[in-house]
Amino acid sequence: GDSVTQMEGPVTLSEEAFLTINCTYTATGYPSLFWYVQYPGEGLQLLLKATKADDKGSNKGFEATYRKETTSFHLEKGSVQVSDSAVYFCALRGSNSGYALNFGKGTSLLVTP
Amino acid sequence: EAGVAQSPRYKIIEKRQSVAFWCNPISGHATLYWYQQILGQGPKLLIQFQNNGVVDDSQLPKDRFSAERLKGVDSTLKIQPAKLEDSAVYLCGAGSNTGELFFGEGSRLTVL
């Protein structure tokens, strides 16, 4: 079945460092891909999405490109801030699953001043 | 953006007791989801509703979990009797016309 694999955390970075969180997927057909963020004590929030191959999703300085050839959707940010500290979830919506999302295990990011 | 209200935010019960969680997708989206998020793991789909009908409940432990969505708006998720391994955050999500899911803040359950 459909699945998402994320790099394990926690990831600890200094402020202004470059961030990459790897995400790969397994799916039949043409899934849509998402990154959600969960700040401490809050619910899941959509960060960005891409619905077809080569699409680039972007928001708040974060980017991810839907790479069908490598089945990947890596999250990147050029310069992280302390306020980016959160748990990041990669998610997939299969072409036959309605709108239900299949989430990865999450990657915890801590940014230090 | 859709607002999703959930209650209670926190609940502590002893094993074998029952508990119920409530969700209201304020903007009235047709599709509603309940997810279970165990500490350190990603959310796992429990049940999906389209209006007041069940689309997918294949991962719902039906011997102890039940959910309903009367009138196609708000929904309740019940656990009876609870087990220690049910300790988790229960997330309610509403689906938008663009395919995004909007989530509430979740209900954190601790089973002692």
Coordinates of C-alpha atoms in Angstrom, one line a residue:
Chain A
G1 CA 0.0 0.0 0.0
D2 CA 0.9 3.7 0.0
S3 CA 3.5 4.8 2.5
V4 CA 5.8 7.6 3.3
T5 CA 9.3 7.4 4.9
Q6 CA 10.9 10.4 6.6
M7 CA 14.4 10.8 7.9
E8 CA 14.5 10.3 11.6
G9 CA 15.1 13.1 14.0
P10 CA 15.6 14.9 16.1
V11 CA 17.4 17.4 13.9
T12 CA 19.2 20.2 15.7
L13 CA 20.4 23.3 13.8
S14 CA 21.8 26.7 14.6
E15 CA 19.8 29.7 13.5
E16 CA 20.4 30.6 9.9
A17 CA 21.6 27.1 9.0
F18 CA 20.3 25.3 5.9
L19 CA 17.6 22.7 6.5
T20 CA 16.8 19.5 4.6
I21 CA 14.3 16.9 5.8
N22 CA 14.2 13.9 3.5
C23 CA 10.9 12.3 2.5
T24 CA 10.4 9.4 0.1
Y25 CA 7.1 7.7 -0.8
T26 CA 5.7 4.5 -2.3
A27 CA 2.4 4.8 -4.1
T28 CA 0.6 3.6 -7.2
G29 CA -0.7 6.1 -9.6
Y30 CA -0.2 9.8 -9.1
P31 CA -0.3 10.8 -5.5
S32 CA -0.4 14.4 -4.1
L33 CA 2.3 15.2 -1.6
F34 CA 2.1 17.5 1.4
W35 CA 4.2 18.8 4.3
Y36 CA 2.5 19.5 7.6
V37 CA 4.0 21.2 10.6
Q38 CA 3.0 20.8 14.2
Y39 CA 4.2 23.5 16.6
P40 CA 4.4 22.6 20.3
G41 CA 0.9 22.4 21.8
E42 CA -0.8 23.0 18.5
G43 CA -2.6 21.0 15.8
L44 CA -1.3 20.1 12.4
Q45 CA -1.0 22.9 9.9
L46 CA -0.5 22.6 6.2
L47 CA 2.9 24.0 5.2
L48 CA 3.0 23.3 1.5
K49 CA 1.8 20.9 -1.2
A50 CA 2.4 19.6 -4.7
T51 CA -0.1 17.7 -6.8
K52 CA 1.9 16.5 -9.8
A53 CA 5.5 15.7 -10.8
D54 CA 8.0 18.5 -10.9
D55 CA 5.6 20.8 -9.0
K56 CA 7.3 22.9 -6.3
G57 CA 5.4 23.8 -3.2
S58 CA 6.6 26.8 -1.2
N59 CA 5.5 28.7 1.9
K60 CA 7.2 30.7 4.6
G61 CA 10.6 30.2 3.0
F62 CA 10.2 26.4 2.9
E63 CA 10.3 24.6 -0.4
A64 CA 9.8 21.0 -1.7
T65 CA 9.8 19.6 -5.2
Y66 CA 7.8 16.6 -6.3
R67 CA 10.3 14.3 -7.9
K68 CA 8.6 11.3 -9.5
E69 CA 11.9 9.8 -10.8
T70 CA 13.3 9.5 -7.2
T71 CA 9.8 9.3 -5.5
S72 CA 10.9 12.1 -3.2
F73 CA 9.5 15.3 -1.7
H74 CA 12.4 16.7 0.4
L75 CA 11.7 19.8 2.5
E76 CA 14.3 22.6 2.4
K77 CA 14.8 26.0 3.9
G78 CA 17.8 28.2 3.3
S79 CA 18.0 29.9 6.7
V80 CA 16.1 28.5 9.6
Q81 CA 14.8 30.5 12.6
V82 CA 14.2 29.6 16.2
S83 CA 10.5 29.9 15.5
D84 CA 10.8 27.0 13.0
S85 CA 11.3 24.6 15.8
A86 CA 8.5 22.1 15.4
V87 CA 7.7 18.6 14.1
Y88 CA 7.4 18.2 10.4
F89 CA 5.3 15.5 8.7
C90 CA 5.4 14.4 5.1
A91 CA 2.1 13.1 3.8
L92 CA 0.7 11.5 0.8
R93 CA -2.8 11.3 -0.7
G94 CA -3.2 8.5 -3.1
S95 CA -5.1 8.8 -6.3
N96 CA -7.8 6.4 -5.0
S97 CA -8.0 7.4 -1.3
G98 CA -10.4 10.2 -1.5
Y99 CA -8.9 13.0 0.6
A100 CA -7.4 10.8 3.4
L101 CA -3.8 11.5 4.1
N102 CA -1.1 8.9 4.8
F103 CA 1.5 10.4 7.1
G104 CA 5.1 9.7 7.8
K105 CA 6.4 9.4 11.4
G106 CA 7.5 13.0 11.6
T107 CA 10.8 14.7 12.1
S108 CA 11.4 16.9 15.1
L109 CA 13.4 20.1 14.4
L110 CA 15.1 22.2 17.1
V111 CA 16.7 25.5 16.1
T112 CA 19.0 27.0 18.6
P113 CA 20.0 30.7 18.8
Chain B
E1 CA -9.3 28.4 5.9
A2 CA -11.6 25.9 7.7
G3 CA -11.8 26.0 11.5
V4 CA -12.1 22.7 13.3
A5 CA -13.2 22.7 16.9
Q6 CA -12.4 19.7 19.2
S7 CA -13.2 19.0 22.8
P8 CA -12.1 18.2 25.3
R9 CA -8.4 19.2 24.9
Y10 CA -7.3 16.9 27.6
K11 CA -8.7 13.8 29.2
I12 CA -7.3 11.4 31.8
I13 CA -9.1 8.2 32.5
E14 CA -8.4 4.8 34.0
K15 CA -8.3 1.7 31.8
R16 CA -11.6 0.1 31.1
Q17 CA -13.4 3.4 31.5
S18 CA -15.1 5.1 28.5
V19 CA -14.4 8.4 26.9
A20 CA -15.9 10.5 24.1
F21 CA -14.4 13.1 21.9
W22 CA -16.3 15.7 19.9
C23 CA -15.4 17.5 16.6
N24 CA -17.1 20.3 14.8
P25 CA -15.8 21.3 11.4
I26 CA -17.0 24.8 11.7
S27 CA -17.1 25.6 8.0
G28 CA -19.3 22.5 7.3
H29 CA -17.0 20.5 5.1
A30 CA -18.5 17.3 3.8
T31 CA -15.5 15.1 4.5
L32 CA -14.4 14.5 8.1
Y33 CA -11.6 12.3 9.5
W34 CA -10.5 11.0 12.8
Y35 CA -6.8 10.3 13.2
Q36 CA -4.9 8.8 16.2
Q37 CA -1.4 10.1 16.9
I38 CA 0.6 8.1 19.4
L39 CA 3.6 9.9 20.9
G40 CA 6.5 9.9 18.5
Q41 CA 4.5 8.6 15.6
G42 CA 2.7 10.1 12.6
P43 CA -1.1 10.4 12.6
K44 CA -2.9 7.2 11.7
L45 CA -6.3 7.3 10.0
L46 CA -9.1 5.7 12.1
I47 CA -12.2 6.6 10.1
Q48 CA -13.3 8.8 7.2
F49 CA -16.8 10.2 6.7
Q50 CA -18.4 11.8 3.7
N51 CA -21.4 13.7 4.9
N52 CA -22.9 11.3 7.5
G53 CA -21.7 8.1 5.7
V54 CA -18.6 6.1 6.5
V55 CA -16.1 5.9 3.6
D56 CA -13.3 4.0 5.3
D57 CA -13.2 2.5 8.8
S58 CA -10.8 -0.3 8.0
Q59 CA -8.3 0.8 10.7
L60 CA -10.8 1.5 13.4
P61 CA -10.7 -1.1 16.3
K62 CA -14.4 -1.7 16.2
D63 CA -14.4 -3.9 19.3
R64 CA -13.8 -0.8 21.4
F65 CA -13.9 2.3 19.1
S66 CA -17.0 3.8 17.5
A67 CA -17.7 7.0 15.7
E68 CA -20.7 8.7 14.3
R69 CA -21.5 11.8 12.3
L70 CA -25.2 12.6 12.6
K71 CA -26.6 15.1 10.2
G72 CA -23.3 15.3 8.4
V73 CA -21.8 18.1 10.5
D74 CA -20.2 17.4 13.9
S75 CA -18.9 14.0 14.9
T76 CA -18.1 12.0 18.1
L77 CA -15.5 9.3 18.6
K78 CA -16.0 7.0 21.5
I79 CA -13.7 4.5 23.2
Q80 CA -15.2 1.8 25.4
P81 CA -13.5 0.2 27.3
A82 CA -10.2 2.1 27.0
K83 CA -6.8 0.4 27.1
L84 CA -3.4 1.7 28.1
E85 CA -2.3 1.7 24.4
D86 CA -5.1 4.1 23.5
S87 CA -3.2 6.9 25.1
A88 CA -2.7 9.3 22.2
V89 CA -3.8 12.6 20.6
Y90 CA -7.0 12.2 18.6
L91 CA -7.1 14.6 15.7
C92 CA -10.2 15.6 13.7
G93 CA -9.7 16.8 10.2
A94 CA -12.0 18.4 7.6
G95 CA -11.4 18.1 3.9
S96 CA -11.6 21.2 1.7
N97 CA -12.6 21.4 -2.0
T98 CA -9.0 21.8 -2.9
G99 CA -8.1 18.5 -1.3
E100 CA -6.3 19.9 1.8
L101 CA -7.1 18.7 5.3
F102 CA -7.5 21.2 8.1
F103 CA -7.1 19.9 11.6
G104 CA -8.3 20.8 15.0
E105 CA -5.9 21.1 18.0
G106 CA -6.6 17.6 19.0
S107 CA -7.8 15.8 22.1
R108 CA -5.0 14.3 24.3
L109 CA -6.1 11.1 26.0
T110 CA -4.1 9.6 28.9
V111 CA -5.2 6.1 30.0
L112 CA -3.8 5.1 33.4

